[in-house]
Structure formats: C-alpha cells, structure tokens
C-alpha cells in the first residue's frame, strides 16, 4: 500500500496500540482480558505496520522469530502450572510473592501473571504467523 498518510499515521499509532496492549495485559490480570486480548492487540499493531510497509519490514520490527515466541510462551505457561506442582500444590495453583523496590514500592508477582505472559506470547506469535503467511502469498 502506498498511502503516505496511512504510513505516517501507523508510525504514530503503533506505539499507542502497543501501550494499550500492555495495559490490557496488566489490567486483565485481575479483570477480564489478560494475555489473550493483549496478544491480539499487539499483533494487530504489527499487522497494521506490515500492511503499510511490508511483511519483511514488520518481521524486523518484531526481532524475535515466531517459533521462538510461540515456544517460549508455551514454556512459560507450562512452567506456571508445574511450579506449584513441585512445591506440593495442585497443578495451576496460583502462587504469589511480594518484591519490595525503591521506585515502585511493593510489587505482587504470581504464577497467573506468568501464565498470562505465556498466553500473550503464544497468541501474538500464532497470529503473526497466520497474517505474514497471508501477506507473503
């Protein structure tokens, strides 16, 4: 596509869409949403970039091969379920820890966040595989 207006708009909108994706990912941690909708939104931003520029240019923006993204996401989701199992709890039991930092105060981290991050990576990777294969044909 050779629209200068669209190329310029995507250059400014892509960071905003990715930031919204991170917001939905973190907001969905305690509310509906999470990794799935955040991954779809992140892949949507990259797809818009691929439509305006090219699939090869969008692959360079991602910088991570899709197979690595999908595989690491599956590994993160699996490890969030296996970690409680090794500690004597049932599979996929939520486990939490608190980290105290100087700048942000107390940060609560848990296995559901790791699971959502894995889903985020898998959804982003699979969606980009589908879209890039369609754009390259």
Coordinates of C-alpha atoms in Angstrom, one line a residue:
X1 CA 0.0 0.0 0.0
X2 CA 1.4 3.4 -1.0
X3 CA -0.5 5.8 1.2
X4 CA 1.7 8.4 2.8
X5 CA -1.0 9.4 5.3
X6 CA -1.5 5.8 6.4
X7 CA 2.2 5.2 6.8
X8 CA 2.6 8.3 8.9
X9 CA -0.4 7.5 11.0
X10 CA 0.8 4.0 11.7
X11 CA 4.2 5.3 12.7
X12 CA 2.4 7.3 15.5
X13 CA -0.3 4.8 16.3
X14 CA 1.8 1.7 16.6
X15 CA 3.4 2.7 19.9
X16 CA 0.0 3.8 21.3
X17 CA -1.6 0.4 20.3
X18 CA 1.3 -1.5 21.8
X19 CA 1.0 0.5 25.0
X20 CA -2.7 -0.2 25.1
X21 CA -1.9 -3.9 24.6
X22 CA 0.4 -3.8 27.7
X23 CA -2.4 -2.0 29.6
X24 CA -4.9 -4.7 28.7
X25 CA -2.4 -7.4 29.6
X26 CA -1.8 -6.0 33.1
X27 CA -5.4 -4.9 33.6
X28 CA -6.7 -8.4 32.7
X29 CA -4.5 -9.8 35.5
X30 CA -7.3 -9.0 37.9
X31 CA -10.1 -8.2 35.5
X32 CA -11.4 -9.8 32.3
X33 CA -8.9 -9.7 29.5
X34 CA -5.3 -10.5 30.1
X35 CA -2.9 -12.3 27.8
X36 CA -5.3 -13.2 25.0
X37 CA -6.7 -9.8 24.3
X38 CA -3.3 -8.1 24.9
X39 CA -1.7 -10.5 22.4
X40 CA -4.3 -9.9 19.8
X41 CA -3.9 -6.1 20.2
X42 CA -0.1 -6.3 19.9
X43 CA -0.3 -8.5 16.8
X44 CA -2.8 -6.1 15.4
X45 CA -0.4 -3.2 15.7
X46 CA 2.3 -5.2 14.0
X47 CA -0.2 -6.3 11.3
X48 CA -1.0 -2.7 10.6
X49 CA 2.7 -1.9 10.2
X50 CA 3.0 -4.9 7.8
X51 CA 0.1 -3.8 5.7
X52 CA 1.5 -0.3 5.3
X53 CA 5.2 -1.3 4.8
X54 CA 5.8 -5.0 4.1
X55 CA 5.9 -8.3 5.9
X56 CA 9.7 -8.3 5.8
X57 CA 9.8 -4.8 7.5
X58 CA 7.3 -6.0 10.1
X59 CA 9.4 -9.1 10.8
X60 CA 12.4 -6.8 11.5
X61 CA 10.3 -4.7 13.9
X62 CA 9.4 -7.9 15.9
X63 CA 13.0 -9.0 16.1
X64 CA 12.0 -12.4 17.6
X65 CA 11.3 -15.4 15.3
X66 CA 7.7 -16.5 15.6
X67 CA 8.7 -20.1 16.5
X68 CA 10.7 -18.7 19.5
X69 CA 7.8 -16.5 20.6
X70 CA 5.4 -19.4 20.4
X71 CA 7.7 -21.9 22.1
X72 CA 8.7 -19.5 24.9
X73 CA 5.1 -18.7 25.5
X74 CA 4.2 -22.4 25.8
X75 CA 7.1 -22.9 28.1
X76 CA 6.1 -20.0 30.4
X77 CA 2.5 -21.2 30.6
X78 CA 3.6 -24.8 31.4
X79 CA 6.1 -23.6 34.0
X80 CA 3.4 -21.6 35.7
X81 CA 1.5 -24.8 36.2
X82 CA 4.4 -27.0 37.1
X83 CA 6.0 -24.7 39.7
X84 CA 3.2 -25.3 42.3
X85 CA 3.3 -29.0 41.5
X86 CA 7.0 -29.1 42.5
X87 CA 6.1 -27.3 45.8
X88 CA 3.4 -29.9 46.7
X89 CA 0.4 -28.0 45.5
X90 CA -2.1 -29.0 42.7
X91 CA -1.3 -28.2 39.1
X92 CA -2.0 -24.5 38.1
X93 CA -2.5 -23.3 41.7
X94 CA -1.8 -19.6 42.0
X95 CA 1.3 -18.8 44.0
X96 CA 2.3 -15.3 44.9
X97 CA 5.4 -13.5 46.1
X98 CA 6.0 -9.8 47.0
X99 CA 9.1 -7.9 45.9
X100 CA 9.9 -4.5 47.5
X101 CA 11.6 -2.0 45.3
X102 CA 12.7 1.6 45.9
X103 CA 10.9 3.2 43.0
X104 CA 7.7 1.2 42.8
X105 CA 7.2 0.0 46.4
X106 CA 5.7 -3.4 46.8
X107 CA 5.1 -5.5 43.6
X108 CA 3.0 -8.6 43.9
X109 CA 4.1 -11.3 41.3
X110 CA 2.4 -14.6 40.8
X111 CA 2.1 -17.6 38.6
X112 CA -1.1 -16.3 37.0
X113 CA 0.9 -13.4 35.6
X114 CA 3.4 -15.8 34.2
X115 CA 0.6 -17.9 32.6
X116 CA -0.9 -14.7 31.0
X117 CA 2.5 -13.7 29.7
X118 CA 2.8 -17.1 28.1
X119 CA -0.6 -16.8 26.5
X120 CA 0.3 -13.3 25.3
X121 CA 3.4 -14.6 23.6
X122 CA 1.6 -17.6 22.0
X123 CA -1.3 -15.6 20.7
X124 CA 1.0 -12.9 19.3
X125 CA 3.2 -15.5 17.6
X126 CA 0.4 -17.6 16.1
X127 CA -1.5 -14.5 14.8
X128 CA 1.6 -13.1 13.2
X129 CA 2.4 -16.5 11.6
X130 CA -1.1 -16.5 10.0
X131 CA -1.0 -12.9 8.9
X132 CA 2.5 -13.0 7.5
X133 CA 1.8 -16.2 5.6
X134 CA -1.2 -14.5 4.0
X135 CA 0.7 -11.3 3.2
X136 CA 3.5 -13.1 1.6
X137 CA 1.3 -15.0 -0.9

